[in-house]
Structure formats: structure tokens, C-alpha cells
PDB file of C-alpha atoms in Angstrom:
ATOM      1  CA  UNK A  28     -18.167 -54.058 -29.278  1.00  0.00           C
ATOM      2  CA  UNK A  29     -18.809 -51.335 -27.045  1.00  0.00           C
ATOM      3  CA  UNK A  30     -17.530 -51.395 -23.632  1.00  0.00           C
ATOM      4  CA  UNK A  31     -19.520 -49.255 -21.466  1.00  0.00           C
ATOM      5  CA  UNK A  32     -16.534 -48.807 -18.746  1.00  0.00           C
ATOM      6  CA  UNK A  33     -14.102 -47.583 -21.305  1.00  0.00           C
ATOM      7  CA  UNK A  34     -12.993 -44.162 -22.543  1.00  0.00           C
ATOM      8  CA  UNK A  35     -14.081 -42.820 -25.644  1.00  0.00           C
ATOM      9  CA  UNK A  36     -12.475 -40.015 -28.222  1.00  0.00           C
ATOM     10  CA  UNK A  37     -16.214 -38.610 -28.232  1.00  0.00           C
ATOM     11  CA  UNK A  38     -15.761 -38.239 -24.136  1.00  0.00           C
ATOM     12  CA  UNK A  39     -12.389 -36.840 -24.614  1.00  0.00           C
ATOM     13  CA  UNK A  40     -13.330 -34.573 -27.629  1.00  0.00           C
ATOM     14  CA  UNK A  41     -16.703 -33.205 -25.086  1.00  0.00           C
ATOM     15  CA  UNK A  42     -14.666 -32.721 -22.048  1.00  0.00           C
ATOM     16  CA  UNK A  43     -12.344 -31.026 -24.039  1.00  0.00           C
ATOM     17  CA  UNK A  44     -14.669 -28.542 -25.587  1.00  0.00           C
ATOM     18  CA  UNK A  45     -15.920 -27.763 -22.088  1.00  0.00           C
ATOM     19  CA  UNK A  46     -12.202 -27.161 -21.278  1.00  0.00           C
ATOM     20  CA  UNK A  47     -11.613 -24.753 -23.745  1.00  0.00           C
ATOM     21  CA  UNK A  48     -15.024 -22.936 -23.310  1.00  0.00           C
ATOM     22  CA  UNK A  49     -13.858 -22.203 -19.809  1.00  0.00           C
ATOM     23  CA  UNK A  50     -10.531 -21.237 -20.002  1.00  0.00           C
ATOM     24  CA  UNK A  51     -11.661 -18.645 -22.717  1.00  0.00           C
ATOM     25  CA  UNK A  52     -14.339 -17.090 -20.074  1.00  0.00           C
ATOM     26  CA  UNK A  53     -11.600 -16.885 -17.704  1.00  0.00           C
ATOM     27  CA  UNK A  54      -9.664 -14.924 -19.886  1.00  0.00           C
ATOM     28  CA  UNK A  55     -12.440 -12.686 -21.010  1.00  0.00           C
ATOM     29  CA  UNK A  56     -13.087 -11.754 -17.584  1.00  0.00           C
ATOM     30  CA  UNK A  57      -9.744 -11.379 -16.310  1.00  0.00           C
ATOM     31  CA  UNK A  58      -9.443  -7.352 -17.537  1.00  0.00           C
ATOM     32  CA  UNK A  59     -12.321  -6.813 -15.958  1.00  0.00           C
ATOM     33  CA  UNK A  60     -11.421  -8.491 -12.736  1.00  0.00           C
ATOM     34  CA  UNK A  61      -8.338  -6.599 -12.250  1.00  0.00           C
ATOM     35  CA  UNK A  62     -10.501  -3.323 -12.797  1.00  0.00           C
ATOM     36  CA  UNK A  63     -12.731  -4.451 -10.449  1.00  0.00           C
ATOM     37  CA  UNK A  64      -9.867  -5.114  -7.640  1.00  0.00           C
ATOM     38  CA  UNK A  65      -8.490  -1.435  -8.149  1.00  0.00           C
ATOM     39  CA  UNK A  66     -12.321  -0.768  -6.884  1.00  0.00           C
ATOM     40  CA  UNK A  67     -12.502  -2.524  -3.708  1.00  0.00           C
ATOM     41  CA  UNK A  68      -8.916  -1.601  -2.510  1.00  0.00           C
ATOM     42  CA  UNK A  69      -7.780   2.232  -4.288  1.00  0.00           C
ATOM     43  CA  UNK A  70      -5.166   3.517  -3.844  1.00  0.00           C
ATOM     44  CA  UNK A  71      -6.312   7.199  -2.871  1.00  0.00           C
ATOM     45  CA  UNK A  72      -7.839   5.003  -0.009  1.00  0.00           C
ATOM     46  CA  UNK A  73      -4.788   3.320   1.818  1.00  0.00           C
ATOM     47  CA  UNK A  74      -3.403   7.082   1.017  1.00  0.00           C
ATOM     48  CA  UNK A  75      -6.170   9.034   2.940  1.00  0.00           C
ATOM     49  CA  UNK A  76      -5.723   6.142   5.705  1.00  0.00           C
ATOM     50  CA  UNK A  77      -2.082   6.704   5.572  1.00  0.00           C
ATOM     51  CA  UNK A  78      -2.398  10.415   6.351  1.00  0.00           C
ATOM     52  CA  UNK A  79      -5.057   9.933   8.837  1.00  0.00           C
ATOM     53  CA  UNK A  80      -2.142   7.623  10.659  1.00  0.00           C
ATOM     54  CA  UNK A  81       0.531  10.415  10.300  1.00  0.00           C
ATOM     55  CA  UNK A  82      -1.336  12.961  11.711  1.00  0.00           C
ATOM     56  CA  UNK A  83      -2.951  11.034  15.152  1.00  0.00           C
ATOM     57  CA  UNK A  84       0.580  10.013  15.626  1.00  0.00           C
ATOM     58  CA  UNK A  85       2.359  13.245  15.526  1.00  0.00           C
ATOM     59  CA  UNK A  86      -0.706  15.036  17.262  1.00  0.00           C
ATOM     60  CA  UNK A  87       1.014  13.389  20.616  1.00  0.00           C
ATOM     61  CA  UNK A  88       4.647  13.997  19.536  1.00  0.00           C
ATOM     62  CA  UNK A  89       7.117  16.208  20.748  1.00  0.00           C
ATOM     63  CA  UNK A  90       9.861  15.707  18.469  1.00  0.00           C
ATOM     64  CA  UNK A  91       9.780  15.215  14.360  1.00  0.00           C
ATOM     65  CA  UNK A  92      12.728  15.294  12.730  1.00  0.00           C
ATOM     66  CA  UNK A  93      13.322  14.463   8.553  1.00  0.00           C
ATOM     67  CA  UNK A  94      16.641  12.709   7.436  1.00  0.00           C
ATOM     68  CA  UNK A  95      17.306  12.764   4.099  1.00  0.00           C
ATOM     69  CA  UNK A  96      13.892  13.046   2.136  1.00  0.00           C
ATOM     70  CA  UNK A  97      12.907   9.859   2.958  1.00  0.00           C
ATOM     71  CA  UNK A  98      12.613   8.905   6.545  1.00  0.00           C
ATOM     72  CA  UNK A  99      10.475   9.823   8.995  1.00  0.00           C
ATOM     73  CA  UNK A 100      11.664  10.604  13.123  1.00  0.00           C
ATOM     74  CA  UNK A 101       9.645  11.240  15.499  1.00  0.00           C
ATOM     75  CA  UNK A 102       9.851  10.730  19.488  1.00  0.00           C
ATOM     76  CA  UNK A 103       7.068  10.536  22.255  1.00  0.00           C
ATOM     77  CA  UNK A 104       7.648  11.880  25.643  1.00  0.00           C
ATOM     78  CA  UNK A 105       5.234  10.374  27.580  1.00  0.00           C
ATOM     79  CA  UNK A 106       5.712   6.707  26.255  1.00  0.00           C
ATOM     80  CA  UNK A 107       9.541   7.668  26.356  1.00  0.00           C
ATOM     81  CA  UNK A 108       9.530   6.115  22.822  1.00  0.00           C
ATOM     82  CA  UNK A 109      10.701   6.671  18.983  1.00  0.00           C
ATOM     83  CA  UNK A 110       9.189   5.997  16.293  1.00  0.00           C
ATOM     84  CA  UNK A 111      10.525   6.140  12.547  1.00  0.00           C
ATOM     85  CA  UNK A 112       8.769   5.753   9.241  1.00  0.00           C
ATOM     86  CA  UNK A 113      11.232   4.423   6.148  1.00  0.00           C
ATOM     87  CA  UNK A 114      10.522   3.101   2.985  1.00  0.00           C
ATOM     88  CA  UNK A 115      12.185   0.118   1.780  1.00  0.00           C
ATOM     89  CA  UNK A 116      12.319  -2.205  -0.860  1.00  0.00           C
ATOM     90  CA  UNK A 117       8.857  -0.012  -2.136  1.00  0.00           C
ATOM     91  CA  UNK A 118       6.808  -0.637   0.980  1.00  0.00           C
ATOM     92  CA  UNK A 119       6.711   1.935   3.653  1.00  0.00           C
ATOM     93  CA  UNK A 120       6.735   0.490   7.412  1.00  0.00           C
ATOM     94  CA  UNK A 121       6.728   2.091  10.725  1.00  0.00           C
ATOM     95  CA  UNK A 122       9.309   0.952  13.284  1.00  0.00           C
ATOM     96  CA  UNK A 123       8.950   1.460  17.195  1.00  0.00           C
ATOM     97  CA  UNK A 124      12.509   1.783  18.046  1.00  0.00           C
ATOM     98  CA  UNK A 125      11.449   0.733  21.689  1.00  0.00           C
ATOM     99  CA  UNK A 126       9.877  -2.753  20.888  1.00  0.00           C
ATOM    100  CA  UNK A 127      11.892  -3.245  17.545  1.00  0.00           C
ATOM    101  CA  UNK A 128       9.132  -4.142  15.720  1.00  0.00           C
ATOM    102  CA  UNK A 129       7.389  -2.550  12.517  1.00  0.00           C
ATOM    103  CA  UNK A 130       4.391  -1.919  11.014  1.00  0.00           C
ATOM    104  CA  UNK A 131       3.493  -2.141   7.054  1.00  0.00           C
ATOM    105  CA  UNK A 132       1.731   1.169   6.094  1.00  0.00           C
ATOM    106  CA  UNK A 133       1.902   0.889   2.522  1.00  0.00           C
ATOM    107  CA  UNK A 134       2.662  -1.070  -0.190  1.00  0.00           C
ATOM    108  CA  UNK A 135       3.981  -0.883  -3.705  1.00  0.00           C
ATOM    109  CA  UNK A 136       5.533   2.472  -3.581  1.00  0.00           C
ATOM    110  CA  UNK A 137       8.298   4.203  -5.487  1.00  0.00           C
ATOM    111  CA  UNK A 138       9.213   7.476  -3.687  1.00  0.00           C
ATOM    112  CA  UNK A 139       8.209   9.063  -1.087  1.00  0.00           C
ATOM    113  CA  UNK A 140       9.314  12.738   0.282  1.00  0.00           C
ATOM    114  CA  UNK A 141       8.832  14.697   3.455  1.00  0.00           C
ATOM    115  CA  UNK A 142       9.590  17.909   4.267  1.00  0.00           C
ATOM    116  CA  UNK A 143       9.245  20.366   7.585  1.00  0.00           C
ATOM    117  CA  UNK A 144       8.585  24.183   6.722  1.00  0.00           C
ATOM    118  CA  UNK A 145       7.538  26.404   9.534  1.00  0.00           C
ATOM    119  CA  UNK A 146       4.725  24.445  11.721  1.00  0.00           C
ATOM    120  CA  UNK A 147       3.830  22.300   8.979  1.00  0.00           C
ATOM    121  CA  UNK A 148       5.166  18.684   7.735  1.00  0.00           C
ATOM    122  CA  UNK A 149       4.883  18.256   3.869  1.00  0.00           C
ATOM    123  CA  UNK A 150       4.862  14.537   2.509  1.00  0.00           C
ATOM    124  CA  UNK A 151       4.907  13.726  -1.340  1.00  0.00           C
ATOM    125  CA  UNK A 152       4.325   9.635  -2.511  1.00  0.00           C
ATOM    126  CA  UNK A 153       4.296   8.014  -5.285  1.00  0.00           C
ATOM    127  CA  UNK A 154       2.875   4.650  -6.248  1.00  0.00           C
ATOM    128  CA  UNK A 155       4.643   2.397  -8.563  1.00  0.00           C
ATOM    129  CA  UNK A 156       1.345   1.802 -10.278  1.00  0.00           C
ATOM    130  CA  UNK A 157      -0.056   5.269 -11.025  1.00  0.00           C
ATOM    131  CA  UNK A 158       1.703   7.844 -12.463  1.00  0.00           C
ATOM    132  CA  UNK A 159       0.248  10.333 -10.273  1.00  0.00           C
ATOM    133  CA  UNK A 160       2.004  11.566  -7.102  1.00  0.00           C
ATOM    134  CA  UNK A 161       0.391  12.054  -3.800  1.00  0.00           C
ATOM    135  CA  UNK A 162       0.565  14.999  -1.479  1.00  0.00           C
ATOM    136  CA  UNK A 163      -0.301  16.348   1.972  1.00  0.00           C
ATOM    137  CA  UNK A 164       0.324  18.717   4.707  1.00  0.00           C
ATOM    138  CA  UNK A 165      -0.029  18.156   8.157  1.00  0.00           C
ATOM    139  CA  UNK A 166       0.335  20.491  10.630  1.00  0.00           C
ATOM    140  CA  UNK A 167       2.775  19.313  13.864  1.00  0.00           C
ATOM    141  CA  UNK A 168       1.479  20.318  17.652  1.00  0.00           C
ATOM    142  CA  UNK A 169       3.769  23.002  18.768  1.00  0.00           C
ATOM    143  CA  UNK A 170       5.701  20.901  21.267  1.00  0.00           C
ATOM    144  CA  UNK A 171       7.365  19.359  18.267  1.00  0.00           C
ATOM    145  CA  UNK A 172       8.087  22.625  16.532  1.00  0.00           C
TER     146      UNK A 172
END
């Protein structure tokens, strides 16, 4: 006699078939979701935001120095504060020396190089996920030369 409160083999097979279809659909759409994620927050947009922020910060600075090739130091005379931008563990962060805190600016960074020539700061960066290097040139203010 069939018990209506029981769990039958037919119920289990039907639920297993539905689960397998859902898993197949997830595996089918996973590459499209990863590509969509690259369009939502592309590295070029993060790079442009970083360069714009750095150029705006350097407008008010009095001294700009490069330590090695991977650290950038700059001072603010009006605020009596120093700031540095460093790369550590694939994260580029800005550190405020007076406040003692830091802000994450970029992630997944393989290398970043700074070079000062004449009145220009050259920045070259490579992300870990893309093989192409990004480059920017920022004009330094007259007070920072």
C-alpha cells in the first residue's frame, strides 16, 4: 500500500533531475557572468580614476619624491601633512603619515613604477589580470619642482 506521507524513489529522481538541470545552467552561464563582471568594473576605469586622483592630489603638493621606483612621497605645506603611495601585496594604497591610516586605491597590481623627469611624473602600472601595461604622465606643480 502506498503511503502518501512517504518519500518515493520517483520523487527523489525528479528532484535530482531538476538539481542537475540547475547545475548545468549555472556552469553554462558562468563564463558569461565573469565577462559581465569585467564590463561592470573594468581595470581601465580604475586606472583612470587613480590617475585623476593622483593628479588632483599633486596639484596642492610642495615636494614630490620617488623612493626607489615603487614608492611616491609628496608633502602638503598648507596641511602640514605627508602622503605616500606604496605597493604591497598586489595592493596600491595611499598612506597619510600624520593620521597613520591608509586608503586602498588599486588592487591586483603586479608592478607600479614612478619616474620624475623635468616637471613631469611618469607612472607605469601593470595589473595581474591583463598583460598590457598602463602609462600616464602627470605635470607637477611649480612649487613641487
